[in-house]
mmCIF file of C-alpha atoms and ligand atoms in Angstrom:
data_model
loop_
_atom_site.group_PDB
_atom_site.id
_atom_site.type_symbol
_atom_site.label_atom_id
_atom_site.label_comp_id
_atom_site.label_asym_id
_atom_site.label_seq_id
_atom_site.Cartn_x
_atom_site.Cartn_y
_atom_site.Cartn_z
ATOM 1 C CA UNK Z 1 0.000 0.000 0.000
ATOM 2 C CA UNK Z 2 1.547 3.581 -0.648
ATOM 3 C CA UNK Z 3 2.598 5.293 2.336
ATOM 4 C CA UNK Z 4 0.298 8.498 1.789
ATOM 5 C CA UNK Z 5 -3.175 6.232 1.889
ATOM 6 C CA UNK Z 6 -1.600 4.626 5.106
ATOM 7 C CA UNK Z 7 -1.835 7.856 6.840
ATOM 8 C CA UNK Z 8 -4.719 10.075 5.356
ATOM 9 C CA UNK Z 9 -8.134 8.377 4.523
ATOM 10 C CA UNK Z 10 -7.653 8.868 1.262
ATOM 11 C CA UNK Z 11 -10.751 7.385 0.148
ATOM 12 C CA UNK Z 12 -13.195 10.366 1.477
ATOM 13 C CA UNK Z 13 -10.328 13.013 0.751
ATOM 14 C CA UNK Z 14 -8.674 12.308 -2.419
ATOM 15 C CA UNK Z 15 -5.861 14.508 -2.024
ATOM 16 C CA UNK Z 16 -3.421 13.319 -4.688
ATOM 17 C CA UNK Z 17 -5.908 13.144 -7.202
ATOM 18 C CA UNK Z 18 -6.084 16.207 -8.945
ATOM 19 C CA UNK Z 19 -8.198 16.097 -11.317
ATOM 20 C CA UNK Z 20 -11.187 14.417 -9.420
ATOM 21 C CA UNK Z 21 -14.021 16.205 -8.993
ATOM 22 C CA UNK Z 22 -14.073 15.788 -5.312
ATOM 23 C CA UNK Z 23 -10.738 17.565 -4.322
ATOM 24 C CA UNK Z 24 -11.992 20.139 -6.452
ATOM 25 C CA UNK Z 25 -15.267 20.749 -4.073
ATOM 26 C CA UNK Z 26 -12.859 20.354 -0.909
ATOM 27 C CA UNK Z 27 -10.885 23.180 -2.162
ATOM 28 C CA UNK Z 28 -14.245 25.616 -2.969
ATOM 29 C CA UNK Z 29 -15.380 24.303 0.955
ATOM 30 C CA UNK Z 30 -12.331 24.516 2.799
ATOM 31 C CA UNK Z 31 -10.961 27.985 0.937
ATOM 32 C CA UNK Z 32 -14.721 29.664 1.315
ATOM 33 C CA UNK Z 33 -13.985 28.541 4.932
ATOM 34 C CA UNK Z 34 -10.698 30.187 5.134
ATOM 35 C CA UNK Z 35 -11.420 33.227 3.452
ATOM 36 C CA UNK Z 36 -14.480 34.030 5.653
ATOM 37 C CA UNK Z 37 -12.839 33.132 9.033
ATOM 38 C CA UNK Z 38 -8.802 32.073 8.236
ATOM 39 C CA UNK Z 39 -9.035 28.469 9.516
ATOM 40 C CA UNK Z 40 -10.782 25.555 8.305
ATOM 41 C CA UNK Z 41 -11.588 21.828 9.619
ATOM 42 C CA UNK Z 42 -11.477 18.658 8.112
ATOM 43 C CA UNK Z 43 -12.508 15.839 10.471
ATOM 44 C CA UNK Z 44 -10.987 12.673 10.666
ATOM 45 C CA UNK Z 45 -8.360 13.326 7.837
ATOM 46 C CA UNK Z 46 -5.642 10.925 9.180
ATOM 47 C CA UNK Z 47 -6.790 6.878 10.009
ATOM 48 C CA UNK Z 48 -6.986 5.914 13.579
ATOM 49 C CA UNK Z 49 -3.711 3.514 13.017
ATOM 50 C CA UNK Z 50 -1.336 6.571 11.966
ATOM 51 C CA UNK Z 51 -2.439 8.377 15.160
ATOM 52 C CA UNK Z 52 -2.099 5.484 17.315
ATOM 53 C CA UNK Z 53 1.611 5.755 15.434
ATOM 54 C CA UNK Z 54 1.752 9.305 16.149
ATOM 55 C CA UNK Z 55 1.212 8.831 19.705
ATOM 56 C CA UNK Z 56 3.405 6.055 20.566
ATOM 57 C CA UNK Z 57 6.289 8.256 18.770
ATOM 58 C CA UNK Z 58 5.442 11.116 21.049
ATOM 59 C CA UNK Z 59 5.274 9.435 23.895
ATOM 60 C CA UNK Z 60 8.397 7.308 23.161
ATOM 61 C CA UNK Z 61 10.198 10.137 22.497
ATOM 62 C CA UNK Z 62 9.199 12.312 25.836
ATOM 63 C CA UNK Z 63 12.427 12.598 27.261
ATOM 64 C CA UNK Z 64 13.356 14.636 23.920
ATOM 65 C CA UNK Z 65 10.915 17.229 24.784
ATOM 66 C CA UNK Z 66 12.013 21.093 25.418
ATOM 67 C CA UNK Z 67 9.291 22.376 28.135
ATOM 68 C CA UNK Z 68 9.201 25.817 29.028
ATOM 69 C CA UNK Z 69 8.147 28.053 31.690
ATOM 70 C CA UNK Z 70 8.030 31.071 29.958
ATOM 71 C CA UNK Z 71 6.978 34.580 29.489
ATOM 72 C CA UNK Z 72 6.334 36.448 26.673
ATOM 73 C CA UNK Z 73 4.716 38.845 24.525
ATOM 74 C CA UNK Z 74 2.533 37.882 21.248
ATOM 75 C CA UNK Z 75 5.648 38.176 19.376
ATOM 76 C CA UNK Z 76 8.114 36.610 20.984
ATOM 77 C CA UNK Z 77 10.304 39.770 21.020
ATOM 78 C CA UNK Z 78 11.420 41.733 24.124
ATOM 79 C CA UNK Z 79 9.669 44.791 26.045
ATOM 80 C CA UNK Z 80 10.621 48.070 24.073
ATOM 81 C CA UNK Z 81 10.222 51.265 26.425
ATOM 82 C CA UNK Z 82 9.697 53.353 23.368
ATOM 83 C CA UNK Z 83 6.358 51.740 23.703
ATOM 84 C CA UNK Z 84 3.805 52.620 26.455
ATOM 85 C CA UNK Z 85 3.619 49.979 29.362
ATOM 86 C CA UNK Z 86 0.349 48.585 28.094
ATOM 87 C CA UNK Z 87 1.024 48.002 24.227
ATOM 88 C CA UNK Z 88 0.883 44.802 23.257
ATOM 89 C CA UNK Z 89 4.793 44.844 22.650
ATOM 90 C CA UNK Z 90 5.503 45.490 26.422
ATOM 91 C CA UNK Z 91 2.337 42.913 27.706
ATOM 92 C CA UNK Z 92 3.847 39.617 28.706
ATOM 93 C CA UNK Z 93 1.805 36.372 29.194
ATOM 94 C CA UNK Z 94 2.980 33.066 31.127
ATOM 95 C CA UNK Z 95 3.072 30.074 28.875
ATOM 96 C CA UNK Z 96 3.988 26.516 29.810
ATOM 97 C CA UNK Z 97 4.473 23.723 27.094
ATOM 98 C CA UNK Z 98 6.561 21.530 25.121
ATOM 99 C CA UNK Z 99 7.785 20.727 22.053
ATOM 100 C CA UNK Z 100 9.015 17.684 20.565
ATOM 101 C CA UNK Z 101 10.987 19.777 17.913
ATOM 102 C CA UNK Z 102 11.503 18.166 14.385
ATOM 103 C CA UNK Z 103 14.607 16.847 14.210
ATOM 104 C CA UNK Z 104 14.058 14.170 17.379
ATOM 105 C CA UNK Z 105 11.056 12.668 16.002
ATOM 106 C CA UNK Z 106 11.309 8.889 14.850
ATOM 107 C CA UNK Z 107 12.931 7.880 11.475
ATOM 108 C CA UNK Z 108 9.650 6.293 10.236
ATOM 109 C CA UNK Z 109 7.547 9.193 11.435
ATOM 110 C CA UNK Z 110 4.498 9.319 10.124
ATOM 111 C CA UNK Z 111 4.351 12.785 10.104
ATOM 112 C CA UNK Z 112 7.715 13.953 8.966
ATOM 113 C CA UNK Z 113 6.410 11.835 6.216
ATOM 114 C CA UNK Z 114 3.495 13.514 5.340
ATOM 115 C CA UNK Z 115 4.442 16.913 5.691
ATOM 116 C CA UNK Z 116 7.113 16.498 3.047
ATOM 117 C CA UNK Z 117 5.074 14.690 0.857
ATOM 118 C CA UNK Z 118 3.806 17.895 -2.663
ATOM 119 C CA UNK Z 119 0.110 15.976 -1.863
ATOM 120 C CA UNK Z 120 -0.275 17.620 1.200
ATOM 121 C CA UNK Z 121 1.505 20.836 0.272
ATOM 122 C CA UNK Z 122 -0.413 21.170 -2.928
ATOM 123 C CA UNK Z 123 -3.810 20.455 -1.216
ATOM 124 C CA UNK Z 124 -2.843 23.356 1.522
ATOM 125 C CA UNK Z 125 -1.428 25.578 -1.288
ATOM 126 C CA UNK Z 126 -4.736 25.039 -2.848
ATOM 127 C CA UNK Z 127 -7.131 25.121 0.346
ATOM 128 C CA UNK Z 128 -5.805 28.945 0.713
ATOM 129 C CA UNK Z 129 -5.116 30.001 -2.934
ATOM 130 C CA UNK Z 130 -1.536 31.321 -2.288
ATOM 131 C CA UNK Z 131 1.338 29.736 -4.622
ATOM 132 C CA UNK Z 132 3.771 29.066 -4.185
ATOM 133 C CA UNK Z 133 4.160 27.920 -0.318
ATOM 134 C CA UNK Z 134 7.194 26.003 0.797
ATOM 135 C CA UNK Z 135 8.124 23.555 3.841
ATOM 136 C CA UNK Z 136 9.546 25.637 6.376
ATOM 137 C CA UNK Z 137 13.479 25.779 5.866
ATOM 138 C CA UNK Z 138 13.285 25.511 10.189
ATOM 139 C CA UNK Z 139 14.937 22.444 11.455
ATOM 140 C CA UNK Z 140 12.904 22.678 14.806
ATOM 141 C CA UNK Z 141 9.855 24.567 13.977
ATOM 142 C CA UNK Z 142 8.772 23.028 11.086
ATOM 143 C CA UNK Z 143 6.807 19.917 12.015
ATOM 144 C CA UNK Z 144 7.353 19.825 15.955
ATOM 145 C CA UNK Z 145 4.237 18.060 18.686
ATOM 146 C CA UNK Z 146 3.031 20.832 20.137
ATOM 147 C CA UNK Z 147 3.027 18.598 24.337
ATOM 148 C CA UNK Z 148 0.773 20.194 27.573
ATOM 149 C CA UNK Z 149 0.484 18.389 30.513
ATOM 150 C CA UNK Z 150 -2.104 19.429 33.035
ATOM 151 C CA UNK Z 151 -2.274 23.038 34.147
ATOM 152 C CA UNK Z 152 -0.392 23.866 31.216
ATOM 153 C CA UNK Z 153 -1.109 26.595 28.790
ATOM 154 C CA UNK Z 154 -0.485 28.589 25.505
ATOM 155 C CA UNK Z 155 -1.036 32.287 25.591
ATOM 156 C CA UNK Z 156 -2.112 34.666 22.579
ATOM 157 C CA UNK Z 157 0.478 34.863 20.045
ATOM 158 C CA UNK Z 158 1.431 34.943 16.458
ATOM 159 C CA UNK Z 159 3.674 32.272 14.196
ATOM 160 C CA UNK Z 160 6.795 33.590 12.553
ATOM 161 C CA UNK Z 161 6.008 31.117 9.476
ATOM 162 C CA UNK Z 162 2.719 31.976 7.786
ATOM 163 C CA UNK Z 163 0.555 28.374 7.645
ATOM 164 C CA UNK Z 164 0.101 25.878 10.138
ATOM 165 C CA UNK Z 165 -1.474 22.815 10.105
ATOM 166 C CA UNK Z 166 -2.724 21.304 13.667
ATOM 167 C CA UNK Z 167 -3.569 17.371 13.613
ATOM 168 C CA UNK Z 168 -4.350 16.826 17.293
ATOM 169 C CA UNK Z 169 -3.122 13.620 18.371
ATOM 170 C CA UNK Z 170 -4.399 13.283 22.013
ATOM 171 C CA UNK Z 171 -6.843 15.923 23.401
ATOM 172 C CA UNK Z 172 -6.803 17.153 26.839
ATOM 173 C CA UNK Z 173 -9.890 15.430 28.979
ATOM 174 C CA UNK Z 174 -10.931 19.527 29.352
ATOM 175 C CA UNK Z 175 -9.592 22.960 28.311
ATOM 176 C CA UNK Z 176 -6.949 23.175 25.449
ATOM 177 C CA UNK Z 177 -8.660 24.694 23.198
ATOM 178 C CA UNK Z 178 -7.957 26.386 20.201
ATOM 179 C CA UNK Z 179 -8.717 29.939 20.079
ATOM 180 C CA UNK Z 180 -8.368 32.847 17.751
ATOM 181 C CA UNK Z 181 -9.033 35.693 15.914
ATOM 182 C CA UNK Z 182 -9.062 35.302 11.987
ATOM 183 C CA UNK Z 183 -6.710 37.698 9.831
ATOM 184 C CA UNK Z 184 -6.346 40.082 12.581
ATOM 185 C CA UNK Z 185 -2.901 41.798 11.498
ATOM 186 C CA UNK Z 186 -2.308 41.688 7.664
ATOM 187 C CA UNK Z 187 1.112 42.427 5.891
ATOM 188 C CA UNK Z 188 2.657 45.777 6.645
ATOM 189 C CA UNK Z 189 -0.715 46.737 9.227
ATOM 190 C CA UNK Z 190 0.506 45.381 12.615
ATOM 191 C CA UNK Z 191 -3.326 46.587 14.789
ATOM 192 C CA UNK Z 192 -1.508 47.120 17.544
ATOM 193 C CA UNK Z 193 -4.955 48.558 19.164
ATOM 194 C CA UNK Z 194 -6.705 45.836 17.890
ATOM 195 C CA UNK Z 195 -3.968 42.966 19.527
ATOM 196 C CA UNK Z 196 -4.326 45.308 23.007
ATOM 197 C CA UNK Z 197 -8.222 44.793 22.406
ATOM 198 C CA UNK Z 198 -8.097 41.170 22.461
ATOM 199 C CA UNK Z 199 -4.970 41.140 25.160
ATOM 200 C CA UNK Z 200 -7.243 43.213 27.353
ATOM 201 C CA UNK Z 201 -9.911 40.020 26.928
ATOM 202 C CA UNK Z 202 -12.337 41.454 24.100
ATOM 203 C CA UNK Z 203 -13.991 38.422 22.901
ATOM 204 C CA UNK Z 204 -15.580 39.844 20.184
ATOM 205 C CA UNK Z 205 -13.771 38.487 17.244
ATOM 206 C CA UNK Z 206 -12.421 35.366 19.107
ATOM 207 C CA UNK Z 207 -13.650 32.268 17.766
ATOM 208 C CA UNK Z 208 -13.114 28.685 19.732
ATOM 209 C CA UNK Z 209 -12.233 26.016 17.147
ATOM 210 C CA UNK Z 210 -13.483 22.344 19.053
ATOM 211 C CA UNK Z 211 -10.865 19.863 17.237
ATOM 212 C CA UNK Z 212 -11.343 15.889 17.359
ATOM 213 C CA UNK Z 213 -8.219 13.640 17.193
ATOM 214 C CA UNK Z 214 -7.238 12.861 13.543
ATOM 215 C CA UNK Z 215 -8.876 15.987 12.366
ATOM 216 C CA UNK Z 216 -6.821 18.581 10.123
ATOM 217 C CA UNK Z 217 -7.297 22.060 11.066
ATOM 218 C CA UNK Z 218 -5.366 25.232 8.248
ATOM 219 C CA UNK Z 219 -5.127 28.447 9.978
ATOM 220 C CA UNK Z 220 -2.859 31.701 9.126
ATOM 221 C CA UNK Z 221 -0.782 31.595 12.124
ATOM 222 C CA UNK Z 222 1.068 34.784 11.219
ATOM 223 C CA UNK Z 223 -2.098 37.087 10.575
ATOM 224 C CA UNK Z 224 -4.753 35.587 12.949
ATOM 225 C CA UNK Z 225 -3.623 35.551 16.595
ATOM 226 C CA UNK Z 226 -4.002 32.619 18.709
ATOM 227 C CA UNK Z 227 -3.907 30.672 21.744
ATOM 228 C CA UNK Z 228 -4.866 27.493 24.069
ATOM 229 C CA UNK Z 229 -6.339 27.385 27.128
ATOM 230 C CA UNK Z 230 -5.175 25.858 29.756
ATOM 231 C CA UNK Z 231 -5.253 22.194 30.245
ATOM 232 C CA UNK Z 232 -7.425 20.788 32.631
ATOM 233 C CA UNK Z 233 -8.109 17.146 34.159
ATOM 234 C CA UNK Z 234 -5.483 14.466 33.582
ATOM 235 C CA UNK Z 235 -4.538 14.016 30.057
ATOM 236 C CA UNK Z 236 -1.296 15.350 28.142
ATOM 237 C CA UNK Z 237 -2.709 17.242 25.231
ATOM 238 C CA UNK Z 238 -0.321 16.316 22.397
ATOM 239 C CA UNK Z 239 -0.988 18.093 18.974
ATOM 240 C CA UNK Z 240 1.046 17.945 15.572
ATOM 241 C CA UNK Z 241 2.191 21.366 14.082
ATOM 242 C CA UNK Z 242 3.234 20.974 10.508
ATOM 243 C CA UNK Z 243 4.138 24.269 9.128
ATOM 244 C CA UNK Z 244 4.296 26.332 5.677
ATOM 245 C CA UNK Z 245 6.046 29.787 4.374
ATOM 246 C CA UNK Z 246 6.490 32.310 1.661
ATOM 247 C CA UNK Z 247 9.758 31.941 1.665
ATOM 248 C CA UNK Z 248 11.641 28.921 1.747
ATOM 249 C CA UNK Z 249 15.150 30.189 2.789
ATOM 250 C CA UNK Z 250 14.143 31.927 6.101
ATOM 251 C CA UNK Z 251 13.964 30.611 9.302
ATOM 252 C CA UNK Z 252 13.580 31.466 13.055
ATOM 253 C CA UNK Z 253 15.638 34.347 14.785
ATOM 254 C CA UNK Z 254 18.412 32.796 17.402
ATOM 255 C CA UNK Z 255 16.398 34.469 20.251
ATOM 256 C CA UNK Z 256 12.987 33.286 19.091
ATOM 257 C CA UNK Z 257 14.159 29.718 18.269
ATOM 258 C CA UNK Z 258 15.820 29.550 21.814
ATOM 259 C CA UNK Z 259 12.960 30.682 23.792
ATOM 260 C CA UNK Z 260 10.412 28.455 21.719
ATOM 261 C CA UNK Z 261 12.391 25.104 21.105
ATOM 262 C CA UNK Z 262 15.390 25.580 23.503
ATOM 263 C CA UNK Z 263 18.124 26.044 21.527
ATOM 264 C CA UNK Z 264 19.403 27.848 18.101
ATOM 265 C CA UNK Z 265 21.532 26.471 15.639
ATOM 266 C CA UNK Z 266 24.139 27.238 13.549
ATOM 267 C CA UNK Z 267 21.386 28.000 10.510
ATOM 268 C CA UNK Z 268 19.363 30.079 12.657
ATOM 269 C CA UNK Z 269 22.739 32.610 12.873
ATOM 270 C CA UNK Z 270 23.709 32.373 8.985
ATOM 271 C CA UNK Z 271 20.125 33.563 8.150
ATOM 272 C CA UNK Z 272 18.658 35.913 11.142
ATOM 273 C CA UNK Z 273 17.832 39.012 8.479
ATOM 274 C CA UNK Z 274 14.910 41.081 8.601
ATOM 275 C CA UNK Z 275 12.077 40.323 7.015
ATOM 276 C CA UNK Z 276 10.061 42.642 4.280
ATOM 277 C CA UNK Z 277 6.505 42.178 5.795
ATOM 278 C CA UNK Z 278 7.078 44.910 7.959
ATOM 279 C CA UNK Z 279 5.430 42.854 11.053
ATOM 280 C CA UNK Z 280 6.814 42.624 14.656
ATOM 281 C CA UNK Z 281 8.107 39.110 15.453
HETATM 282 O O1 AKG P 1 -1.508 23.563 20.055
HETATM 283 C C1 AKG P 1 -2.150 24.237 19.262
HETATM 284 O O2 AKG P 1 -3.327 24.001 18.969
HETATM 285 C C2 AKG P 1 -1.507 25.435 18.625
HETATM 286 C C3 AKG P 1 -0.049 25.539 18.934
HETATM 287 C C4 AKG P 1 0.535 26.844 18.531
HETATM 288 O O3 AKG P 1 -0.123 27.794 18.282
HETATM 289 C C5 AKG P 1 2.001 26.926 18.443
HETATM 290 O O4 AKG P 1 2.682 25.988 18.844
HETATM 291 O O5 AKG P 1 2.491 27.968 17.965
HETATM 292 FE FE1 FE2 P 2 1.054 29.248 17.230
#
């Protein structure tokens, strides 16, 4: 059997076939979805048997995780004092997580495998109507397991790479939900008053995505900020994060890819330059 149908039911979501007529009516659903609120579900995508695989490699692998106990703003930066104390730039949030970063997941991952497989990217590039979109250069961030125990939590922030997918492996028995507000900044417009609105605990653009294990969430993770709530009852929340860009020769900053995954490499030097969308990160 080829690898691809292993993981994604292939049967109800023919992603590699492109000239059937049903991936052409997922893309109209899924990009009408995006367009009107900049994330869009599609249950069940990968088989019950990949996820069972996907969880035994997490878990197998937990003493690779980088947890942190953390503070930070939405953009991962540090507190400016050009800016008043309550802009969004100076306004720090506790989060507490982990990742299993890229390059310590299994050699037969299932979901290194997908994510580098043109199906997938194709479908995404597709699903948003942007082309081209690369795999993220990243060696950490690109297709890390987002990992929250108990009592942890992810506070409102926004991506440095443009697209993420979410595939959530194991959900939390309560809280850890997904939570954001669609295309809130857009290139070169940072809304600073509209961030502090949400900061401040506006919840009138915030909209709670409920996600079901194997299902396949898109969402603009640079433009739409986002968060999780905090985890609550007894169950690690483990998630998959597979990740696209515009550009496929940038990657993290040092400081960002040390306070996220715990460390920054020597590609994370040879290519910190600023970037040309003109937004804070
Ligand atoms: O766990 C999630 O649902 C989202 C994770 C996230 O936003 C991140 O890791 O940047
Ligand atoms: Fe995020």
């Amino acid at each position: 059997m080829n690898k691809l149908e292993e993981i994604v039911d292939l049967k109800r979501y023919p992603i590699h076939d492109v000239h059937s007529k049903e991936r052409k009516e997922m893309i109209s659903h899924y990009k009408n979805e995006l367009d009107e609120v900049g994330c869009c579900k599609i249950p069940n995508f990968i088989k019950q048997e990949s996820l069972d695989k996907m969880f035994k490699e997490v878990i197998a692998r937990r003493k690779h995780i980088y947890w942190s106990d953390e503070s930070h703003n939405p953009y991962f930066s540090v507190k400016d004092d050009q800016y008043e104390k309550d802009h969004p730039i100076n306004t720090f949030n506790e989060r507490k997580n982990g990742y299993l970063n890229s390059d310590v997941l299994s050699d037969d991952s299932d979901l290194r495998y997908i994510y580098e497989t043109d199906e997938l990217k194709d479908f995404v590039s597709d699903c948003l109507g942007v082309k081209p979109i690369f795999q993220w250069a990243d060696p950490l961030g690109r297709n890390p397991y987002n990992c929250m125990d108990p009592g942890h939590t992810l506070p409102w922030h926004f991506d440095s790479n443009e697209f993420t997918l979410s595939i959530l492996v194991k959900k939390a028995d309560e809280g850890g939900d997904f939570e954001y507000v669609p295309n809130l900044r857009a290139p070169s417009d940072n809304k600073f008053e509209e961030v502090k609105r949400v900061l401040n605990g506006d919840r009138e653009k915030v909209r709670v995505l409920k996600l079901g294990e194997g299902d396949l969430q898109i969402f603009k993770g640079r433009f739409s900020m986002h968060r999780v709530t905090k985890i609550k009852g007894n169950t690690t929340r483990y998630i998959a994060l597979p990740t696209y860009v515009l550009d496929s020769w940038r990657v993290n900053t040092p400081a960002h890819s040390k306070i996220v995954y715990g460390r920054a490499m020597p590609i994370h030097y040879e290519r910190n330059k600023k970037r040309d969308d003109d937004l804070v990160d």
